[in-house]
Short mmCIF file of C-alpha atoms and ligand atoms in Angstrom, two decimals:
data_model
loop_
_atom_site.label_atom_id
_atom_site.label_comp_id
_atom_site.label_asym_id
_atom_site.label_seq_id
_atom_site.Cartn_x
_atom_site.Cartn_y
_atom_site.Cartn_z
CA UNK A 625 -1.96 15.43 -13.46
CA UNK A 626 0.95 15.66 -11.04
CA UNK A 627 1.01 12.26 -9.34
CA UNK A 628 3.88 13.25 -7.08
CA UNK A 629 1.95 16.13 -5.51
CA UNK A 630 -1.03 13.88 -4.91
CA UNK A 631 1.03 11.34 -3.00
CA UNK A 632 2.79 14.07 -1.01
CA UNK A 633 0.76 17.30 -1.12
CA UNK A 634 2.68 19.04 1.66
CA UNK A 635 6.13 17.87 0.57
CA UNK A 636 6.72 15.70 3.60
CA UNK A 637 9.45 13.98 1.63
CA UNK A 638 11.61 16.90 2.78
CA UNK A 639 11.56 15.31 6.23
CA UNK A 640 12.26 11.75 5.16
CA UNK A 641 15.79 10.45 4.91
CA UNK A 642 17.11 8.66 1.83
CA UNK A 643 16.76 5.43 3.79
CA UNK A 644 13.07 6.15 4.49
CA UNK A 645 12.43 6.79 0.79
CA UNK A 646 14.31 3.67 -0.24
CA UNK A 647 12.35 1.51 2.21
CA UNK A 648 9.07 3.01 1.01
CA UNK A 649 10.02 2.46 -2.64
CA UNK A 650 11.19 -1.13 -2.19
CA UNK A 651 8.02 -2.02 -0.24
CA UNK A 652 5.87 -0.35 -2.92
CA UNK A 653 7.66 -2.30 -5.66
CA UNK A 654 7.19 -5.56 -3.80
CA UNK A 655 3.45 -4.81 -3.33
CA UNK A 656 3.12 -4.01 -7.04
CA UNK A 657 4.95 -7.20 -7.98
CA UNK A 658 3.71 -9.75 -5.47
CA UNK A 659 0.45 -8.47 -3.95
CA UNK A 660 -1.54 -6.53 -6.54
CA UNK A 661 -1.59 -9.22 -9.26
CA UNK A 662 -3.09 -11.87 -6.95
CA UNK A 663 -4.89 -10.15 -4.09
CA UNK A 664 -8.32 -9.74 -5.63
CA UNK A 665 -8.51 -13.44 -6.45
CA UNK A 666 -7.46 -14.46 -2.94
CA UNK A 667 -10.00 -12.06 -1.41
CA UNK A 668 -12.76 -13.31 -3.71
CA UNK A 669 -11.95 -16.91 -2.72
CA UNK A 670 -11.67 -15.95 0.98
CA UNK A 671 -8.14 -17.37 1.11
CA UNK A 672 -4.94 -15.87 2.47
CA UNK A 673 -1.76 -15.68 0.35
CA UNK A 674 0.37 -17.06 3.16
CA UNK A 675 3.31 -17.70 0.83
CA UNK A 676 3.87 -13.92 1.01
CA UNK A 677 4.84 -14.14 4.69
CA UNK A 678 8.27 -15.59 3.92
CA UNK A 679 8.72 -13.03 1.12
CA UNK A 680 8.06 -10.27 3.67
CA UNK A 681 10.57 -11.93 5.96
CA UNK A 682 13.22 -11.86 3.23
CA UNK A 683 12.56 -8.16 2.65
CA UNK A 684 13.02 -7.31 6.34
CA UNK A 685 9.40 -6.21 6.70
CA UNK A 686 8.66 -8.46 9.70
CA UNK A 687 10.10 -6.99 12.89
CA UNK A 688 11.35 -3.92 11.08
CA UNK A 689 12.07 -2.05 14.36
CA UNK A 690 13.35 -5.09 16.28
CA UNK A 691 17.16 -4.99 16.66
CA UNK A 692 19.23 -6.86 14.12
CA UNK A 693 20.84 -9.13 16.72
CA UNK A 694 17.41 -10.77 17.15
CA UNK A 695 16.78 -11.04 13.41
CA UNK A 696 14.89 -7.75 12.97
CA UNK A 697 15.87 -4.87 10.67
CA UNK A 698 16.67 -2.31 13.38
CA UNK A 699 14.78 0.46 11.57
CA UNK A 700 13.13 3.51 13.12
CA UNK A 701 9.42 4.13 13.64
CA UNK A 702 8.94 6.25 10.51
CA UNK A 703 10.33 3.40 8.42
CA UNK A 704 7.84 1.06 10.13
CA UNK A 705 5.04 3.51 9.34
CA UNK A 706 6.03 3.86 5.70
CA UNK A 707 6.19 0.07 5.33
CA UNK A 708 2.66 -0.24 6.77
CA UNK A 709 1.47 2.49 4.41
CA UNK A 710 2.74 0.68 1.34
CA UNK A 711 1.47 -2.75 2.47
CA UNK A 712 -2.03 -1.44 3.10
CA UNK A 713 -2.09 0.21 -0.32
CA UNK A 714 -2.01 -3.41 -1.52
CA UNK A 715 -4.48 -4.85 0.98
CA UNK A 716 -5.28 -4.48 4.68
CA UNK A 717 -4.85 -8.24 5.06
CA UNK A 718 -1.18 -8.02 4.13
CA UNK A 719 -0.64 -5.07 6.47
CA UNK A 720 -2.50 -6.98 9.21
CA UNK A 721 -0.16 -9.96 8.87
CA UNK A 722 2.89 -7.70 9.17
CA UNK A 723 1.36 -5.66 12.02
CA UNK A 724 0.47 -8.71 14.07
CA UNK A 725 3.82 -10.39 13.52
CA UNK A 726 5.81 -7.22 14.29
CA UNK A 727 3.85 -5.25 16.88
CA UNK A 728 1.79 -7.91 18.59
CA UNK A 729 4.09 -10.95 18.60
CA UNK A 730 7.72 -9.90 18.11
CA UNK A 731 7.40 -6.68 20.12
CA UNK A 732 6.07 -8.31 23.35
CA UNK A 733 8.66 -11.10 23.13
CA UNK A 734 11.37 -8.49 22.60
CA UNK A 735 10.09 -6.08 25.28
CA UNK A 736 8.88 -8.53 27.94
CA UNK A 737 10.52 -11.86 27.08
CA UNK A 738 13.49 -13.62 28.65
CA UNK A 739 16.76 -13.74 26.75
CA UNK A 740 16.07 -17.41 26.03
CA UNK A 741 12.59 -16.62 24.62
CA UNK A 742 14.00 -13.84 22.43
CA UNK A 743 16.69 -16.11 20.99
CA UNK A 744 14.25 -18.98 20.49
CA UNK A 745 11.46 -17.14 18.66
CA UNK A 746 12.49 -13.76 17.25
CA UNK A 747 14.79 -14.83 14.37
CA UNK A 748 12.19 -17.33 13.05
CA UNK A 749 9.41 -14.74 13.32
CA UNK A 750 11.56 -12.17 11.48
CA UNK A 751 12.24 -14.52 8.59
CA UNK A 752 8.64 -15.70 8.35
CA UNK A 753 9.65 -19.30 9.13
CA UNK A 754 7.47 -18.95 12.22
CA UNK A 755 4.02 -17.37 12.16
CA UNK A 756 2.69 -15.73 15.31
CA UNK A 757 -0.68 -14.52 16.54
CA UNK A 758 -1.88 -12.39 19.46
CA UNK A 759 -4.72 -13.47 21.73
CA UNK A 760 -6.41 -10.77 23.76
CA UNK A 761 -10.07 -10.59 22.62
CA UNK A 762 -12.48 -13.17 24.03
CA UNK A 763 -16.02 -14.11 23.01
CA UNK A 764 -17.43 -12.08 25.94
CA UNK A 765 -14.74 -9.40 26.24
CA UNK A 766 -13.68 -7.24 23.30
CA UNK A 767 -13.61 -3.52 24.08
CA UNK A 768 -13.19 -4.35 27.76
CA UNK A 769 -10.29 -6.82 27.93
CA UNK A 770 -9.98 -6.30 31.70
CA UNK A 771 -12.95 -8.63 32.07
CA UNK A 772 -11.05 -11.51 30.44
CA UNK A 773 -11.93 -15.01 31.62
CA UNK A 774 -8.86 -16.91 30.36
CA UNK A 775 -7.06 -18.34 33.39
CA UNK A 776 -3.51 -19.48 34.12
CA UNK A 777 -3.58 -21.69 37.20
CA UNK A 778 -0.35 -22.59 38.96
CA UNK A 779 0.39 -26.33 39.04
CA UNK A 780 3.67 -27.23 40.71
CA UNK A 781 6.05 -24.81 38.97
CA UNK A 782 4.07 -24.63 35.73
CA UNK A 783 0.63 -23.38 34.67
CA UNK A 784 -2.61 -24.81 33.35
CA UNK A 785 -4.36 -22.58 30.82
CA UNK A 786 -8.13 -22.64 30.28
CA UNK A 787 -10.46 -20.41 28.28
CA UNK A 788 -10.77 -19.12 24.73
CA UNK A 789 -9.87 -16.19 22.51
CA UNK A 790 -11.89 -14.96 19.53
CA UNK A 791 -11.26 -13.02 16.30
CA UNK A 792 -7.55 -13.80 16.27
CA UNK A 793 -5.68 -12.87 13.09
CA UNK A 794 -3.70 -15.82 11.70
CA UNK A 795 -4.58 -18.17 14.57
CA UNK A 796 -5.36 -21.16 12.28
CA UNK A 797 -1.84 -21.10 10.80
CA UNK A 798 0.14 -19.75 13.75
CA UNK A 799 3.11 -21.67 15.15
CA UNK A 800 2.96 -19.62 18.34
CA UNK A 801 0.37 -17.47 20.08
CA UNK A 802 1.13 -14.67 22.55
CA UNK A 803 -1.83 -15.10 24.89
CA UNK A 804 -2.99 -12.83 27.72
CA UNK A 805 -4.69 -14.48 30.70
CA UNK A 806 -5.23 -13.83 34.40
CA UNK A 807 -3.28 -15.77 37.01
CA UNK A 808 -4.57 -16.86 40.41
CA UNK A 809 -3.93 -13.39 41.80
CA UNK A 810 -6.09 -11.88 39.03
CA UNK A 811 -3.01 -10.39 37.39
CA UNK A 812 -2.86 -10.39 33.58
CA UNK A 813 0.17 -12.35 32.35
CA UNK A 814 1.48 -13.03 28.87
CA UNK A 815 2.27 -16.58 27.76
CA UNK A 816 3.78 -18.05 24.61
CA UNK A 817 1.65 -20.98 23.52
CA UNK A 818 3.03 -23.31 20.87
CA UNK A 819 1.04 -25.15 18.25
CA UNK A 820 0.85 -28.81 19.20
CA UNK A 821 0.58 -28.26 22.97
CA UNK A 822 -2.00 -30.78 24.23
CA UNK A 823 -5.46 -29.24 24.63
CA UNK A 824 -4.78 -26.27 22.33
CA UNK A 825 -6.80 -25.81 19.11
CA UNK A 826 -7.28 -22.86 16.73
CA UNK A 827 -10.39 -23.24 14.54
CA UNK A 828 -10.95 -20.82 11.68
CA UNK A 829 -13.78 -18.29 11.54
CA UNK A 830 -15.19 -18.41 8.03
CA UNK A 831 -17.76 -16.51 5.94
CA UNK A 832 -16.25 -13.05 6.57
CA UNK A 833 -17.19 -10.19 4.24
CA UNK A 834 -14.20 -8.14 5.36
CA UNK A 835 -10.46 -8.82 5.42
CA UNK A 836 -11.15 -11.87 3.28
CA UNK A 837 -7.48 -12.36 2.37
CA UNK A 838 -6.59 -12.68 6.06
CA UNK A 839 -7.18 -15.75 8.19
CA UNK A 840 -9.11 -15.17 11.41
CA UNK A 841 -9.82 -17.77 14.07
CA UNK A 842 -10.25 -18.74 17.67
CA UNK A 843 -7.79 -19.98 20.27
CA UNK A 844 -9.23 -22.65 22.54
CA UNK A 845 -7.40 -23.83 25.66
CA UNK A 846 -8.58 -26.94 27.43
CA UNK A 847 -6.27 -27.69 30.36
CA UNK A 848 -3.16 -26.73 28.36
CA UNK A 849 0.05 -27.35 30.34
CA UNK A 850 2.16 -24.18 29.98
CA UNK A 851 5.74 -24.54 31.28
CA UNK A 852 6.78 -21.54 33.39
CA UNK A 853 9.53 -20.86 30.82
CA UNK A 854 6.71 -19.85 28.44
CA UNK A 855 5.47 -16.99 30.63
CA UNK A 856 6.73 -13.52 29.60
CA UNK A 857 8.66 -12.49 32.71
CA UNK A 858 8.97 -8.77 31.99
CA UNK A 859 5.40 -7.54 32.38
CA UNK A 860 2.33 -7.89 34.56
CA UNK A 861 -1.09 -6.35 34.08
CA UNK A 862 -3.03 -4.96 31.14
CA UNK A 863 -0.25 -2.53 30.31
CA UNK A 864 1.49 -5.47 28.56
CA UNK A 865 -1.13 -5.97 25.83
CA UNK A 866 -1.88 -2.23 25.75
CA UNK A 867 1.74 -1.42 24.88
CA UNK A 868 1.51 -3.93 22.02
CA UNK A 869 -1.73 -2.33 20.82
CA UNK A 870 -0.12 1.11 20.90
CA UNK A 871 2.52 -0.11 18.48
CA UNK A 872 -0.02 -1.76 16.18
CA UNK A 873 -2.38 1.25 16.28
CA UNK A 874 0.49 3.47 15.25
CA UNK A 875 1.05 1.24 12.20
CA UNK A 876 -2.65 1.39 11.31
CA UNK A 877 -2.54 5.20 11.38
CA UNK A 878 -0.01 4.94 8.54
CA UNK A 879 -1.58 1.97 6.78
CA UNK A 880 -4.90 3.74 6.31
CA UNK A 881 -3.09 6.51 4.41
CA UNK A 882 -1.74 3.98 1.91
CA UNK A 883 -5.22 2.56 1.42
CA UNK A 884 -6.75 6.02 0.97
CA UNK A 885 -4.08 7.05 -1.54
CA UNK A 886 -4.70 3.87 -3.51
CA UNK A 887 -8.44 4.59 -3.70
CA UNK A 888 -7.84 8.26 -4.50
CA UNK A 889 -5.39 7.71 -7.33
CA UNK A 890 -7.72 5.17 -8.95
CA UNK A 891 -10.73 7.50 -8.66
CA UNK A 892 -8.85 10.56 -9.89
CA UNK A 893 -7.58 8.72 -12.98
CA UNK A 894 -11.04 7.29 -13.65
CA UNK A 895 -12.68 10.71 -13.31
CA UNK A 896 -10.36 12.12 -15.97
CA UNK A 897 -10.98 9.24 -18.39
CA UNK A 898 -14.69 8.55 -17.93
CA UNK A 899 -16.94 10.72 -20.11
CA UNK A 900 -20.56 11.54 -19.40
CA UNK A 901 -22.60 14.32 -21.01
CA UNK A 902 -19.73 14.68 -23.50
CA UNK A 903 -17.03 15.61 -20.98
CA UNK A 904 -14.81 13.82 -18.42
CA UNK A 905 -16.72 13.45 -15.16
CA UNK A 906 -13.81 15.30 -13.50
CA UNK A 907 -15.29 18.41 -15.13
CA UNK A 908 -18.31 18.35 -12.84
CA UNK A 909 -18.09 20.52 -9.76
CA UNK A 910 -19.61 17.85 -7.54
CA UNK A 911 -16.88 15.39 -8.56
CA UNK A 912 -14.19 18.02 -8.02
CA UNK A 913 -15.65 18.74 -4.58
CA UNK A 914 -15.23 15.08 -3.66
CA UNK A 915 -11.66 15.02 -5.01
CA UNK A 916 -10.71 18.29 -3.31
CA UNK A 917 -12.11 17.28 0.06
CA UNK A 918 -10.51 13.85 -0.09
CA UNK A 919 -7.00 15.04 -0.89
CA UNK A 920 -7.32 17.62 1.91
CA UNK A 921 -8.16 14.92 4.44
CA UNK A 922 -5.40 12.62 3.15
CA UNK A 923 -2.85 15.42 3.48
CA UNK A 924 -3.97 16.15 7.06
CA UNK A 925 -3.70 12.46 7.94
CA UNK A 926 -0.19 12.33 6.46
CA UNK A 927 0.91 15.28 8.60
CA UNK A 928 -0.53 13.63 11.70
CA UNK A 929 1.20 10.31 11.00
CA UNK A 930 4.53 11.94 10.24
CA UNK A 931 4.48 14.03 13.43
CA UNK A 932 3.44 10.98 15.45
CA UNK A 933 6.37 9.09 13.94
CA UNK A 934 8.77 11.84 15.02
CA UNK A 935 7.35 11.72 18.55
CA UNK A 936 7.53 7.94 18.58
CA UNK A 937 11.17 7.98 17.50
CA UNK A 938 11.80 10.32 20.46
CA UNK A 939 9.79 8.09 22.84
CA UNK A 940 7.39 11.00 23.34
CA UNK A 941 4.23 9.65 21.66
CA UNK A 942 1.59 9.00 24.32
CA UNK A 943 -1.24 6.45 24.00
CA UNK A 944 -3.89 9.17 23.58
CA UNK A 945 -2.01 10.67 20.62
CA UNK A 946 -1.69 7.24 19.02
CA UNK A 947 -5.37 6.53 19.65
CA UNK A 948 -6.39 9.82 18.02
CA UNK A 949 -4.29 9.11 14.93
CA UNK A 950 -5.66 5.57 14.55
CA UNK A 951 -9.25 6.80 14.83
CA UNK A 952 -8.85 9.85 12.63
CA UNK A 953 -6.91 8.17 9.85
CA UNK A 954 -9.10 5.07 9.63
CA UNK A 955 -12.25 7.22 9.52
CA UNK A 956 -10.60 9.37 6.86
CA UNK A 957 -9.84 6.23 4.81
CA UNK A 958 -13.43 4.98 5.20
CA UNK A 959 -14.82 8.29 3.93
CA UNK A 960 -12.32 8.39 1.07
CA UNK A 961 -12.99 4.80 0.01
CA UNK A 962 -16.75 5.35 -0.03
CA UNK A 963 -16.52 8.58 -2.07
CA UNK A 964 -14.04 7.00 -4.51
CA UNK A 965 -16.30 4.04 -5.03
CA UNK A 966 -19.12 6.39 -5.95
CA UNK A 967 -16.93 8.18 -8.48
CA UNK A 968 -16.45 4.86 -10.26
CA UNK A 969 -20.18 4.25 -10.54
CA UNK A 970 -21.22 0.65 -11.17
CA UNK A 971 -17.79 -0.68 -12.05
CA UNK A 972 -16.63 0.47 -8.62
CA UNK A 973 -18.37 -2.49 -7.00
CA UNK A 974 -16.31 -5.05 -8.95
CA UNK A 975 -12.92 -6.58 -8.35
CA UNK A 976 -11.63 -4.84 -11.49
CA UNK A 977 -10.69 -2.02 -9.13
CA UNK A 978 -9.42 -2.29 -5.53
CA UNK A 979 -11.79 0.22 -3.95
CA UNK A 980 -14.66 -2.02 -2.87
CA UNK A 981 -12.19 -4.53 -1.38
CA UNK A 982 -10.50 -1.70 0.54
CA UNK A 983 -13.91 -0.44 1.70
CA UNK A 984 -14.89 -3.85 3.04
CA UNK A 985 -11.51 -4.32 4.73
CA UNK A 986 -11.94 -1.06 6.61
CA UNK A 987 -14.95 -2.50 8.43
CA UNK A 988 -12.46 -4.70 10.29
CA UNK A 989 -9.78 -2.05 10.61
CA UNK A 990 -12.22 0.40 12.22
CA UNK A 991 -13.21 -2.31 14.74
CA UNK A 992 -9.95 -3.99 15.69
CA UNK A 993 -7.24 -2.47 17.86
CA UNK A 994 -10.04 -0.54 19.58
CA UNK A 995 -13.25 0.52 17.87
CA UNK A 996 -13.74 4.05 16.54
CA UNK A 997 -16.06 4.85 19.46
CA UNK A 998 -13.69 3.50 22.11
CA UNK A 999 -10.97 5.72 20.65
CA UNK A 1000 -13.34 8.70 20.83
CA UNK A 1001 -13.82 7.91 24.51
CA UNK A 1002 -10.05 7.72 25.02
CA UNK A 1003 -9.75 11.24 23.61
CA UNK A 1004 -12.74 12.27 25.75
CA UNK A 1005 -10.97 10.93 28.83
CA UNK A 1006 -7.78 12.73 27.85
CA UNK A 1007 -9.67 16.00 27.39
CA UNK A 1008 -11.86 15.88 30.51
CA UNK A 1009 -9.98 13.64 32.89
CA UNK A 1010 -13.23 11.67 33.31
CA UNK A 1011 -13.44 8.07 32.14
CA UNK A 1012 -16.80 7.18 30.62
CA UNK A 1013 -15.95 3.53 30.18
CA UNK A 1014 -14.11 2.13 33.19
C1 LIG B 1863 -10.85 -9.29 11.27
C2 LIG B 1863 -10.54 -9.08 12.72
C3 LIG B 1863 -9.29 -9.43 13.21
C4 LIG B 1863 -9.00 -9.31 14.58
N1 LIG B 1863 -7.77 -9.70 15.06
C5 LIG B 1863 -7.55 -9.73 16.41
C6 LIG B 1863 -6.33 -10.29 16.94
O1 LIG B 1863 -5.43 -10.69 16.19
N2 LIG B 1863 -6.19 -10.38 18.29
C7 LIG B 1863 -7.17 -9.93 19.15
O2 LIG B 1863 -6.97 -10.06 20.36
N3 LIG B 1863 -8.32 -9.39 18.67
C8 LIG B 1863 -8.53 -9.29 17.34
N4 LIG B 1863 -9.72 -8.75 16.84
C9 LIG B 1863 -10.76 -8.37 17.79
C10 LIG B 1863 -11.00 -6.87 17.91
O3 LIG B 1863 -9.92 -6.25 18.56
C11 LIG B 1863 -12.33 -6.69 18.65
O4 LIG B 1863 -13.34 -7.09 17.74
C12 LIG B 1863 -12.56 -5.26 19.11
O5 LIG B 1863 -11.74 -4.94 20.20
C13 LIG B 1863 -14.03 -5.01 19.51
O6 LIG B 1863 -14.48 -6.01 20.37
P1 LIG B 1863 -15.88 -6.74 20.07
O7 LIG B 1863 -15.91 -7.18 18.65
O8 LIG B 1863 -16.08 -7.75 21.13
O9 LIG B 1863 -16.97 -5.59 20.20
P2 LIG B 1863 -17.65 -5.06 21.55
O10 LIG B 1863 -16.61 -4.70 22.55
O11 LIG B 1863 -18.72 -6.00 21.95
O12 LIG B 1863 -18.31 -3.72 21.02
C14 LIG B 1863 -19.52 -3.70 20.26
C15 LIG B 1863 -19.93 -2.26 20.03
O13 LIG B 1863 -20.15 -1.62 21.29
C16 LIG B 1863 -19.38 -0.43 21.37
N5 LIG B 1863 -18.96 -0.23 22.77
C17 LIG B 1863 -18.39 -1.13 23.60
N6 LIG B 1863 -18.14 -0.56 24.78
C18 LIG B 1863 -18.55 0.74 24.69
C19 LIG B 1863 -18.55 1.85 25.58
N7 LIG B 1863 -18.05 1.78 26.82
N8 LIG B 1863 -19.08 3.02 25.14
C20 LIG B 1863 -19.54 3.13 23.89
N9 LIG B 1863 -19.57 2.13 22.99
C21 LIG B 1863 -19.08 0.94 23.40
C22 LIG B 1863 -18.19 -0.66 20.46
O14 LIG B 1863 -17.62 0.58 20.02
C23 LIG B 1863 -18.83 -1.44 19.32
O15 LIG B 1863 -19.44 -0.55 18.42
C24 LIG B 1863 -10.00 -8.80 15.46
C25 LIG B 1863 -11.24 -8.39 14.94
C26 LIG B 1863 -11.51 -8.52 13.59
C27 LIG B 1863 -12.85 -8.10 13.07
#
């Protein structure tokens, strides 16, 4: 078995710099050392290994593309993608933590924040001393965030925030939340809400069957006084959160490849070692069909992600291209995980192997950052010029 060709069937390494390969390798080694040995137990217990956040900070994983003068690593978009790929090979929960911190919290503060806000929050978020979360989804508004009910009402020179957010990654442990709410003119504004502000609570959502090693919660605002210095001055309207989601969706397009490769390599090895009817199950044509189809789809997803990374580095990746890659690659990973689990037979449902955990995690990944069907409609809009959902 040639493991190298499985990980990189079309020799994309030719296009990666030595720095890209080093970043990928060091992230992989960290995942092997710090994530794999503990992740199944955390997922089984429905607990999050939050001690890993500071470790990721030390490695430069948080805010990888944020400039170094704000505490980030100043890396390019392909490096960010490769980091997400390796994290998600460990678990989607770990990739989610890094995605949220980097693309949904640090990015909006960097792109839309005042100089004072950048200096105050970005270095702590990069080191993992501060944990951030991103509040867009509400109990009554998920796929259609334009209907949001959260309100920022002007009071003297400051604001009063009321409303609630739902399904927020890391909200129960977050020190700050980047929250999107409408002002009195019905314009969406971003605000940085700090833990401890009077009237702000973040209860946990428990009993999840997916992303069990990630904390998910609500954000509840009951007459929270938000100083005007906490409003992000550089953006108005839904384009603010949408630009954040574009960055996170891009990372998911890469992350799902790492997950799929993890499932595939486990299933391939198992198929060569497991004997039935006197031969390895890899002998059977139906098993080979599964393996052949899966590696084909993984290779196609890798090409898509790499090309998207090149476009993103050139500032030429448009939201529809990012949407297509998120949808395609997550669906690919779902199909791969399900087929791999079948190859393992009964033992595939246990925590002895990562596949079932990956499979369950994907039920969240296919829903958040825009559901599979919403992304289909985005491509439909791009193709026809007709919106079926506005
Ligand atoms: C584990 C987890 C973590 C999350 N983390 C965050 C976070 O950190 N921050 C945050 O803001 N949000 C977060 N989310 C929320 C996530 O982004 C939303 O769940 C998602 O946008 C879908 O919204 P919804 O669940 O309200 O589903 P709905 O919008 O109610 O959709 C329900 C179903 O209807 C379909 N549907 C809706 N509209 C249409 C249409 N026009 N045409 C066809 N089908 C349609 C959808 O595709 C879906 O199948 C998280 C979700 C999960 C599960």
